Short mmCIF file of N, CA and C and ligand atoms in Angstrom, two decimals:
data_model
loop_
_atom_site.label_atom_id
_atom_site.label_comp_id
_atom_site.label_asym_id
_atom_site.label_seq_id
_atom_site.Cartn_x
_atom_site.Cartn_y
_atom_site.Cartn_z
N UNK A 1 98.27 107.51 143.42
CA UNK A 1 99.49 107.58 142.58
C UNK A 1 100.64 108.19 143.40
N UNK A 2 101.73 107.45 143.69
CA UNK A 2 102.83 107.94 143.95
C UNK A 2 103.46 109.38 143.19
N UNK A 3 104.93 109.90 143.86
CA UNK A 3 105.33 111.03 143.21
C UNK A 3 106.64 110.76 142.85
N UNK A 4 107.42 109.29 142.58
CA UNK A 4 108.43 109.03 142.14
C UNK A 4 108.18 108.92 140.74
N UNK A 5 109.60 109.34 140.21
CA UNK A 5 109.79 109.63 139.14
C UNK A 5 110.70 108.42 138.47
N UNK A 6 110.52 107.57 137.02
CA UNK A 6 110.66 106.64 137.01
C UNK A 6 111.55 106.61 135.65
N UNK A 7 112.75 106.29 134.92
CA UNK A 7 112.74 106.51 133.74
C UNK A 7 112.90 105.18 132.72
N UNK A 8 112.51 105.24 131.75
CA UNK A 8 112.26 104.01 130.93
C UNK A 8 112.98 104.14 129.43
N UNK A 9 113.99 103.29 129.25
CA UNK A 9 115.28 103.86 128.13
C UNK A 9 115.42 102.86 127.36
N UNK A 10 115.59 103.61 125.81
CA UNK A 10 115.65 101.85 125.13
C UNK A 10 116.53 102.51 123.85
N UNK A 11 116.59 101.69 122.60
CA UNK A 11 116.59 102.51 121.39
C UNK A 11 115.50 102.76 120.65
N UNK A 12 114.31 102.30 120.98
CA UNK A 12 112.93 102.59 120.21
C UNK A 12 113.55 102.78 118.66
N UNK A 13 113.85 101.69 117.87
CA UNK A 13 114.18 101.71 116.92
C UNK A 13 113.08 100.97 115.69
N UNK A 14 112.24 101.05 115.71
CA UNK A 14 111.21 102.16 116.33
C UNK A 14 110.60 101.05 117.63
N UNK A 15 109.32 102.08 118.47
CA UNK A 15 108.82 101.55 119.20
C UNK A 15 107.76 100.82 118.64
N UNK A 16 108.00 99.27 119.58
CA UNK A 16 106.47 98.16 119.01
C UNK A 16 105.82 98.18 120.38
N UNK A 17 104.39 97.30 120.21
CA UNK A 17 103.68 97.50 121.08
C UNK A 17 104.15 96.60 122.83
N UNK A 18 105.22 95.76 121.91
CA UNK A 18 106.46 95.46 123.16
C UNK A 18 106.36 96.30 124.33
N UNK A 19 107.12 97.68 123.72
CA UNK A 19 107.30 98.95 124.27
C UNK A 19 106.50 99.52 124.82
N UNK A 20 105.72 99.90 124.35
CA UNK A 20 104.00 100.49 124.81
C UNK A 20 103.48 99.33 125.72
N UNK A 21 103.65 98.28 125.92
CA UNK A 21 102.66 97.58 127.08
C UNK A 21 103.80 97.95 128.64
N UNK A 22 104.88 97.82 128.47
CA UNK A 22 105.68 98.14 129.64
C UNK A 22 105.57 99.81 130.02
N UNK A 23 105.65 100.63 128.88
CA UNK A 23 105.32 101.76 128.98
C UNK A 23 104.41 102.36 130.23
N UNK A 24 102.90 101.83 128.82
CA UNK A 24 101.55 101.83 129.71
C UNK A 24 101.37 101.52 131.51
N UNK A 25 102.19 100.14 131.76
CA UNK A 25 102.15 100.00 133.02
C UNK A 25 103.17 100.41 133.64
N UNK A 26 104.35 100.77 133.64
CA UNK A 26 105.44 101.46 134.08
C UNK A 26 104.19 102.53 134.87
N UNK A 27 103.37 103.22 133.69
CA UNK A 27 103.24 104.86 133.79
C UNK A 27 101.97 105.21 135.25
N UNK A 28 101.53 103.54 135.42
CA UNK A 28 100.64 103.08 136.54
C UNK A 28 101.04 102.98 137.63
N UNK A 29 102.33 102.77 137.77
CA UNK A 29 103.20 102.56 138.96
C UNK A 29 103.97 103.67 139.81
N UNK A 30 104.02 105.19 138.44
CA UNK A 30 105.02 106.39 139.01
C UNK A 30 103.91 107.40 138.73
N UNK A 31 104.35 108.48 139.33
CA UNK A 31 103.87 110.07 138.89
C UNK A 31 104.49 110.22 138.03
N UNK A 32 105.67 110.08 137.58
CA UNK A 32 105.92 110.55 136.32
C UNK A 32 106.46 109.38 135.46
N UNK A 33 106.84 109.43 134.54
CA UNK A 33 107.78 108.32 133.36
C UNK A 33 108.13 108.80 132.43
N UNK A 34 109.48 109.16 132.30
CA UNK A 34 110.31 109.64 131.11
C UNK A 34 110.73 108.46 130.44
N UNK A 35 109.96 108.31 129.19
CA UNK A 35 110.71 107.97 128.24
C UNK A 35 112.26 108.11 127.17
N UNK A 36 113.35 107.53 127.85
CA UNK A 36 114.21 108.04 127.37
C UNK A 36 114.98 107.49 125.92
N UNK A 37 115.51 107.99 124.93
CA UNK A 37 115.39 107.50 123.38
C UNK A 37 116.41 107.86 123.61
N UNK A 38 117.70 106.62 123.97
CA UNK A 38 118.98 106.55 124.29
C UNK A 38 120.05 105.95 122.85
N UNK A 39 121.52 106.48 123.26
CA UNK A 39 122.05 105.55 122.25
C UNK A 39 122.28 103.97 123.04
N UNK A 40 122.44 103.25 121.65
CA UNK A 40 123.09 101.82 122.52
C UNK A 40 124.31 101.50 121.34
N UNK A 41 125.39 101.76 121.39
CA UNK A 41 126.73 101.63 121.07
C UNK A 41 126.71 100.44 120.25
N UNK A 42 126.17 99.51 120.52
CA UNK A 42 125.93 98.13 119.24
C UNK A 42 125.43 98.38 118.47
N UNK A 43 124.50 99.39 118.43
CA UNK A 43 123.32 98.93 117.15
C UNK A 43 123.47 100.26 116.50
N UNK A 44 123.05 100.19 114.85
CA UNK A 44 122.98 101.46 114.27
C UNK A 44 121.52 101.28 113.89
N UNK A 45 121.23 102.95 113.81
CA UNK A 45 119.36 103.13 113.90
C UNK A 45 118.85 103.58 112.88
N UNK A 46 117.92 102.78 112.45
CA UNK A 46 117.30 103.53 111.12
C UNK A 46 116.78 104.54 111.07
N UNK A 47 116.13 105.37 112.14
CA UNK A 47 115.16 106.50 112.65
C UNK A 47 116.26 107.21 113.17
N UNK A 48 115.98 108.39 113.11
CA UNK A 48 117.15 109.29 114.28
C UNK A 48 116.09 109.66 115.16
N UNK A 49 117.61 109.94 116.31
CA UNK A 49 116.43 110.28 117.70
C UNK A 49 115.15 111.04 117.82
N UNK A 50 114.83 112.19 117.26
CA UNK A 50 113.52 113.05 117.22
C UNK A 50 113.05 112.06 116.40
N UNK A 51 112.95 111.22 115.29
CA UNK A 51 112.02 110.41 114.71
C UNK A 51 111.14 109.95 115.72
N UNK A 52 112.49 108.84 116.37
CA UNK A 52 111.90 107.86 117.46
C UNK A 52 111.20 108.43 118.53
N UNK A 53 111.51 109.77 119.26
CA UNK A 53 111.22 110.67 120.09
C UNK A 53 109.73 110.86 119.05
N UNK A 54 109.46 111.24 118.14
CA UNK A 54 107.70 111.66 117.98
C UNK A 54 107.33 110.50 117.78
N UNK A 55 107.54 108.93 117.05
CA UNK A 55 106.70 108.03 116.60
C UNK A 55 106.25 107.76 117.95
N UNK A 56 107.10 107.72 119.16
CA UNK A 56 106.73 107.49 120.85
C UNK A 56 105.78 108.06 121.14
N UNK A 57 106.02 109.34 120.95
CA UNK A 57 105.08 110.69 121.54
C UNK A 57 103.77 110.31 120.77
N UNK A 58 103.25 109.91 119.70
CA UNK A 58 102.13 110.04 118.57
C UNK A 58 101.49 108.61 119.34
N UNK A 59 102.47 107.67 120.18
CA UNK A 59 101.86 106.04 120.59
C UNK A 59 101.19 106.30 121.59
N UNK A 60 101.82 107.73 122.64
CA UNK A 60 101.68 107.95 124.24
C UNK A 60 100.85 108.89 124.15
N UNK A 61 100.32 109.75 123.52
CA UNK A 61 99.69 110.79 123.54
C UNK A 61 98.25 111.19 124.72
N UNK A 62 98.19 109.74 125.09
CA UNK A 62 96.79 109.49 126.03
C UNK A 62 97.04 109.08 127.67
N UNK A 63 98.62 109.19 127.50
CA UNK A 63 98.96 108.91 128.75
C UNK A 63 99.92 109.96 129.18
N UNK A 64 99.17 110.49 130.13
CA UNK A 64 99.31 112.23 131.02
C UNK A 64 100.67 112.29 131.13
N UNK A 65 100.99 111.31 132.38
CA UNK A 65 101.90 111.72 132.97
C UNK A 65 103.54 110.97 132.37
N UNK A 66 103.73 110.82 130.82
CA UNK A 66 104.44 110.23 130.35
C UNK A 66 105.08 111.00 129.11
N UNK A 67 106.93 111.56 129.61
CA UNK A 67 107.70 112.33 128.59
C UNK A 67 108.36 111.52 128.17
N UNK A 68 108.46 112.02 126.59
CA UNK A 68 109.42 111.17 125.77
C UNK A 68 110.80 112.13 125.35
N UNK A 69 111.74 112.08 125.82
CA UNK A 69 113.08 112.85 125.60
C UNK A 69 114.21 111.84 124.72
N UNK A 70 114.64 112.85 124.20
CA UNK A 70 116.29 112.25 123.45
C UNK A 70 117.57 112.82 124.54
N UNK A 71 117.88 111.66 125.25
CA UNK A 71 119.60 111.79 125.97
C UNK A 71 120.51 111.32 125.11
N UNK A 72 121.71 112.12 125.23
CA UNK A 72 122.94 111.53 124.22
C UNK A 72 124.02 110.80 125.49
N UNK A 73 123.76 110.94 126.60
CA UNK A 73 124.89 110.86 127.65
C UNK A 73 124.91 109.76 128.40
N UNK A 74 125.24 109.45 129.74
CA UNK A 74 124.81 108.36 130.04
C UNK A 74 123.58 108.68 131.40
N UNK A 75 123.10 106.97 130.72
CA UNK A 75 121.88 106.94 131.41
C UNK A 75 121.63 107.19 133.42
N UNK A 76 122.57 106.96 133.89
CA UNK A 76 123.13 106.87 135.21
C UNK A 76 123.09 108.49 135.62
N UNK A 77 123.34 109.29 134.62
CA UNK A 77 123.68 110.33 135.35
C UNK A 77 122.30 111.54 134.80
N UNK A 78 121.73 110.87 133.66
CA UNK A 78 120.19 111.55 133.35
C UNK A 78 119.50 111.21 134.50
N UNK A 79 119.47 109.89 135.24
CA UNK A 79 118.43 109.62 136.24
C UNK A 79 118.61 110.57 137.67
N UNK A 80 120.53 111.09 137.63
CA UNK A 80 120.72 111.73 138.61
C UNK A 80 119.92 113.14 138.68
N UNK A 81 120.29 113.61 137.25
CA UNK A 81 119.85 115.17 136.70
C UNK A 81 117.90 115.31 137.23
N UNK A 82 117.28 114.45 136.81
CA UNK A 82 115.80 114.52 137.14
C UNK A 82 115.22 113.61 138.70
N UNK A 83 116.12 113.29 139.09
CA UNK A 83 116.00 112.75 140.28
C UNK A 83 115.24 111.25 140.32
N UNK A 84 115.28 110.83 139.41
CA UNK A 84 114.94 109.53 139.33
C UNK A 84 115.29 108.31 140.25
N UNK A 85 113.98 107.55 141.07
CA UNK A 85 114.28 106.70 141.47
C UNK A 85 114.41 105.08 141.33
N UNK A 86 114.27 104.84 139.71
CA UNK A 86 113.86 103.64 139.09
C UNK A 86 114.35 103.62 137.45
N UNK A 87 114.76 102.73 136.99
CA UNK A 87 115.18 102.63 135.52
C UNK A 87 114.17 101.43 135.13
N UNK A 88 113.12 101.51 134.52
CA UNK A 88 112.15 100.39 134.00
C UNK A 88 112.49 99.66 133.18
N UNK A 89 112.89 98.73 132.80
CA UNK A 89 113.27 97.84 131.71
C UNK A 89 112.32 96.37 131.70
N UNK A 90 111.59 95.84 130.30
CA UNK A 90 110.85 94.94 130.20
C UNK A 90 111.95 93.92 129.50
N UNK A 91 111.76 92.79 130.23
CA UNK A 91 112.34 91.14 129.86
C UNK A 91 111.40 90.42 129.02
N UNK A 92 112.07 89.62 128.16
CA UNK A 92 111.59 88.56 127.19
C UNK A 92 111.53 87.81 127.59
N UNK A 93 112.97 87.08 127.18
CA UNK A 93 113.06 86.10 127.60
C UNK A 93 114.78 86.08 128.61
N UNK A 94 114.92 84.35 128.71
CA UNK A 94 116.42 84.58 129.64
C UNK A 94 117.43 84.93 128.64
N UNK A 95 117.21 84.82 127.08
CA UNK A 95 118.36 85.73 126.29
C UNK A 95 118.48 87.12 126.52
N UNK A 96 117.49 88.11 127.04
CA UNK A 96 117.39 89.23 127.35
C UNK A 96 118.39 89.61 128.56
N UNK A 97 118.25 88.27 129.56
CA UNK A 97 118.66 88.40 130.52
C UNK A 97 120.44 89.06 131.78
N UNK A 98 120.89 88.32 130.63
CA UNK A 98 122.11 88.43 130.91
C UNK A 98 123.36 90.24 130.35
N UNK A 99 122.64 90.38 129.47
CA UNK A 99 122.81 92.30 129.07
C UNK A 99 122.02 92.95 129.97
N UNK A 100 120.70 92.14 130.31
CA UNK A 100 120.38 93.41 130.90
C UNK A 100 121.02 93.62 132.46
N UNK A 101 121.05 92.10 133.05
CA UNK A 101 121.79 92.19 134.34
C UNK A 101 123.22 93.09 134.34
N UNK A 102 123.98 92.97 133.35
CA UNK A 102 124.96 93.99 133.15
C UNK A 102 124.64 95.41 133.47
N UNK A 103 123.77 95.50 132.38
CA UNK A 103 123.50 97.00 132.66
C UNK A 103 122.91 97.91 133.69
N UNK A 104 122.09 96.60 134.68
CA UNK A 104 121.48 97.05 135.83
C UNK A 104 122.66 97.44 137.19
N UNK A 105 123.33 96.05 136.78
CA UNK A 105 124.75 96.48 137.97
C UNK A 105 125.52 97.92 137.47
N UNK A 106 126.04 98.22 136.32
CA UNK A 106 126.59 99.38 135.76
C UNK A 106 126.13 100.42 135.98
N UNK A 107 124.95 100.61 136.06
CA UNK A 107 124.13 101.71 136.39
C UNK A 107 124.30 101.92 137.77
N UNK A 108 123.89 100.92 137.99
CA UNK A 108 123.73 100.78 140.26
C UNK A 108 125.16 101.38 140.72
N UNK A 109 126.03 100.79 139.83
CA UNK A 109 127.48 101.30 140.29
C UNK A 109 127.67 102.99 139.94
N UNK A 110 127.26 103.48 138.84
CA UNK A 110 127.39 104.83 138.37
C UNK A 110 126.66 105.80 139.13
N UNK A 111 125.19 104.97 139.45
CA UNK A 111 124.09 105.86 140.33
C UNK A 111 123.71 104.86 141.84
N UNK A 112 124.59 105.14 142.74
CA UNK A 112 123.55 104.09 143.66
C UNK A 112 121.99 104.57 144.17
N UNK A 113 121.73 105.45 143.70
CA UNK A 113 120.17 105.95 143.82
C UNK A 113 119.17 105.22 143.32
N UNK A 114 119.63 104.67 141.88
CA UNK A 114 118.69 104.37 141.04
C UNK A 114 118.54 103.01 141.06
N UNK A 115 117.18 102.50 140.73
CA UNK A 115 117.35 100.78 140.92
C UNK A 115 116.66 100.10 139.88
N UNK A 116 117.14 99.28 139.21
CA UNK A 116 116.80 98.77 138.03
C UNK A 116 115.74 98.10 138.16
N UNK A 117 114.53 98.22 137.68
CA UNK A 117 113.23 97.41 137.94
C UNK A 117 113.21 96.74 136.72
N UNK A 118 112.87 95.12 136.36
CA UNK A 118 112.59 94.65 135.44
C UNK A 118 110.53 94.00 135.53
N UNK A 119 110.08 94.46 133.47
CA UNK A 119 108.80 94.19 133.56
C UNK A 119 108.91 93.15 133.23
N UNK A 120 107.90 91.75 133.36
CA UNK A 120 108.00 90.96 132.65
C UNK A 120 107.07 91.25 130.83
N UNK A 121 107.51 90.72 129.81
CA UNK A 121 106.68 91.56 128.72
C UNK A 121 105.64 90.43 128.80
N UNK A 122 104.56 90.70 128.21
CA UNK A 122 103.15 90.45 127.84
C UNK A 122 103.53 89.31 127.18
N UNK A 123 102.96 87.77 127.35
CA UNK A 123 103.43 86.87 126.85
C UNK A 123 102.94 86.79 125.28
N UNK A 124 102.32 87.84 124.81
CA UNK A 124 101.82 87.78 123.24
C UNK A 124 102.93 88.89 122.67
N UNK A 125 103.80 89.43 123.61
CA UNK A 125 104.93 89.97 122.95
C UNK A 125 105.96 89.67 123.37
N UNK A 126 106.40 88.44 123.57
CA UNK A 126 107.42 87.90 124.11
C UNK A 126 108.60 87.78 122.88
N UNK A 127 107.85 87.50 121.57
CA UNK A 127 109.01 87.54 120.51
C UNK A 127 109.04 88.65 119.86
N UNK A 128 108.69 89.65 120.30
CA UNK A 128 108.48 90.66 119.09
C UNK A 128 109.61 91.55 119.64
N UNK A 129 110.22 92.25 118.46
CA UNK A 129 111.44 93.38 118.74
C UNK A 129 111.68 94.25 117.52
N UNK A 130 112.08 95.33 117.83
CA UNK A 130 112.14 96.37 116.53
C UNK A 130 112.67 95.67 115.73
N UNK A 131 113.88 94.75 115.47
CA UNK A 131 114.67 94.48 114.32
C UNK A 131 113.57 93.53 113.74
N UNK A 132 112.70 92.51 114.33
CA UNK A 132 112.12 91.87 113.39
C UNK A 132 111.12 92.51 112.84
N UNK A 133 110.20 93.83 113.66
CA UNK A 133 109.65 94.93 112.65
C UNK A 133 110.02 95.07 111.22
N UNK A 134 111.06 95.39 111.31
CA UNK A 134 111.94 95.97 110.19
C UNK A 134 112.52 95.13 108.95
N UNK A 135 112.73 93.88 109.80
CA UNK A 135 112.53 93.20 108.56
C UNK A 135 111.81 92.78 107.99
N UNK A 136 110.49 92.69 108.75
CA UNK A 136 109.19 92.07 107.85
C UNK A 136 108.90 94.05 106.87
N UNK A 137 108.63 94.75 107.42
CA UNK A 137 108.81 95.42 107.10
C UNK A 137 109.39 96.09 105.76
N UNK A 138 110.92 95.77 105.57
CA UNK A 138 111.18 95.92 104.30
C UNK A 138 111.30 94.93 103.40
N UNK A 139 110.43 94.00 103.74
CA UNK A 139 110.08 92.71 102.50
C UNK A 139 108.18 93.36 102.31
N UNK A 140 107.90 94.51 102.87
CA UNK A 140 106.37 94.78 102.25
C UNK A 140 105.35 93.86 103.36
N UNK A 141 105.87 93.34 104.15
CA UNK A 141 104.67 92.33 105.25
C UNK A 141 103.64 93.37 106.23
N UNK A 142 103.05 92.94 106.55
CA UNK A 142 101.86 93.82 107.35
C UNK A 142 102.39 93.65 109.00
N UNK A 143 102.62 95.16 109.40
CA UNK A 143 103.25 94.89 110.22
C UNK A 143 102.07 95.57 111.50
N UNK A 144 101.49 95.29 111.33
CA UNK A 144 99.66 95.90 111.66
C UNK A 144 99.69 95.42 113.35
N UNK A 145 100.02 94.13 113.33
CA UNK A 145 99.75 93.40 115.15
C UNK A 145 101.34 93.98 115.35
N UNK A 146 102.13 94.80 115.23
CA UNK A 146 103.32 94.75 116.15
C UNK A 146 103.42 96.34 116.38
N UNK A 147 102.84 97.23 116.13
CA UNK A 147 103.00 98.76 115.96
C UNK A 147 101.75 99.35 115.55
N UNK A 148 101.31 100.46 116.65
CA UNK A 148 100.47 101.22 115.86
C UNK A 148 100.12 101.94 114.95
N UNK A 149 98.33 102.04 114.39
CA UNK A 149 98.26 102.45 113.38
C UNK A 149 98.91 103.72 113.50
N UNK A 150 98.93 104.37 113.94
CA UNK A 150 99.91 106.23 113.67
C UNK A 150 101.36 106.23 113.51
N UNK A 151 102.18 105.19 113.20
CA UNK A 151 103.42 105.14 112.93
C UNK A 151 103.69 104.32 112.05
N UNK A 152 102.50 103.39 111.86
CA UNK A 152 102.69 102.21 110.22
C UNK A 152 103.57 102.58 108.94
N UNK A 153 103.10 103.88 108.60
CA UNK A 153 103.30 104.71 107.70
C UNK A 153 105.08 105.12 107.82
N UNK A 154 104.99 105.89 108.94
CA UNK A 154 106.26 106.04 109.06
C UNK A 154 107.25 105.11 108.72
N UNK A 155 107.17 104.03 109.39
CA UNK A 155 107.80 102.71 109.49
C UNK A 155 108.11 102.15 107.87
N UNK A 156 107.21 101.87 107.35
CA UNK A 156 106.82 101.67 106.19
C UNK A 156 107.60 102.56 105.04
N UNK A 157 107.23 103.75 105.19
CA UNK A 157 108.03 104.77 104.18
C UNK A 157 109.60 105.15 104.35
N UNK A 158 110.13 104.39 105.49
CA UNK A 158 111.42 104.27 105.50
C UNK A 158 111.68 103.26 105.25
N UNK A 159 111.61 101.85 105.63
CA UNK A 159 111.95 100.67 105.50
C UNK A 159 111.58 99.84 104.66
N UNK A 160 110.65 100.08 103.77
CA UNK A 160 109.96 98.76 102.44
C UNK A 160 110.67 99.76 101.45
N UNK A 161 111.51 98.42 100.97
CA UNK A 161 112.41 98.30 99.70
C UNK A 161 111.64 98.37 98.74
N UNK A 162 111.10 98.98 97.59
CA UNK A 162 110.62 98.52 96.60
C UNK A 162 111.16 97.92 95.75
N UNK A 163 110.52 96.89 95.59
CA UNK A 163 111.94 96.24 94.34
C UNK A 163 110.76 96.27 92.55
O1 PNS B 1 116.70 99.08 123.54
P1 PNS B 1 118.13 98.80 123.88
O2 PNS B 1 119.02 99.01 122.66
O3 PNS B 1 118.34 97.46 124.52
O4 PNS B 1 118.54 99.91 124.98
C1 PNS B 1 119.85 99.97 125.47
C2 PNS B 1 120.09 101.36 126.10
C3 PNS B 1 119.90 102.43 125.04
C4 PNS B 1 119.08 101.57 127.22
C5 PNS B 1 121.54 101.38 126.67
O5 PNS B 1 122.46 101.12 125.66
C6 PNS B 1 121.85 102.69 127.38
O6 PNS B 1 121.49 102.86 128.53
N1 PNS B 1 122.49 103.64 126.65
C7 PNS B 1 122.81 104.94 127.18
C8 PNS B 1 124.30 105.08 127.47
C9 PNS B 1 124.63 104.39 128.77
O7 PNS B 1 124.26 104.79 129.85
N2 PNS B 1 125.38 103.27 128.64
C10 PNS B 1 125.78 102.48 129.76
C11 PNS B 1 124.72 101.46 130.09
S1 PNS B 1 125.29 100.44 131.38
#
């Protein structure tokens, strides 16, 4: 195991097993992996950050060398603060593609230290993403294959509408 330090940033709104498979292998590749539970300026979040920060922590619990933190600032200059040499980000598809290339140059420009690594995701989670969680979710659907059992609940007791 290497001793670079790697960080991995999303909105985990909440985290699916999307998340957790890039995670998991991200955490194979570095000595360390900070999970970082960032804002993203487009989207508003159903969970607030310490939510998302423990439903993470309760997914990762078995993997050592892997912190889950809430940054409010920008990501470029958290990677500076912990010395980070890698920003992990997992791809879908080529709709993914084109934001994330943005954000990889933006960063590169803010930090030239840091270098944007893209995962490819697990082709059995190639469509899956928090927002469609959430909506199966608050129509009452079993959201069992996209999130683990230790956060179902959570998920669930915020988001299913009872009608
Ligand atoms: O899961 P998301 O919503 O695609 O993640 C996007 C996120 C949170 C990683 C991105 O918006 C981000 O890095 N936010 C932190 C603030 C920042 O550094 N913005 C500039 C990015 S170029």
């Amino acid at each position: 195991m290497n001793t670079l330090t790697a960080i991995c940033p999303g909105s985990f709104d909440p985290v699916t097993y999307g998340h957790l498979d890039i995670i998991a292998r991200a955490s194979k590749m570095f000595g360390r992996l900070i999970v970082v539970v960032a804002s993203n300026g487009a989207k508003h979040c159903s969970f607030t950050p310490k939510e998302r920060v423990e439903m993470i922590e309760k997914c990762t619990k078995d993997l050592n060398n892997v912190e889950v933190i809430h940054y409010d600032g920008l990501l470029a200059e958290y990677a500076a603060q912990r010395g980070a040499s890698a920003i992990i980000k997992g791809l879908r598809a080529m709709s993914d593609f084109e934001y994330e290339f943005q954000m990889a140059l933006a960063n590169k420009k803010l930090n030239p230290n840091v270098e944007t690594l893209f995962l490819t995701t697990a082709s059995q989670n190639m469509y899956l993403s928090s927002s469609m969680v959430k909506q199966i979710a608050s129509m009452g659907g079993d959201i069992s294959s996209f999130v683990p059992e230790v956060i179902k609940q959570d998920i669930m007791d915020r988001i299913y509408i009872k009608k």
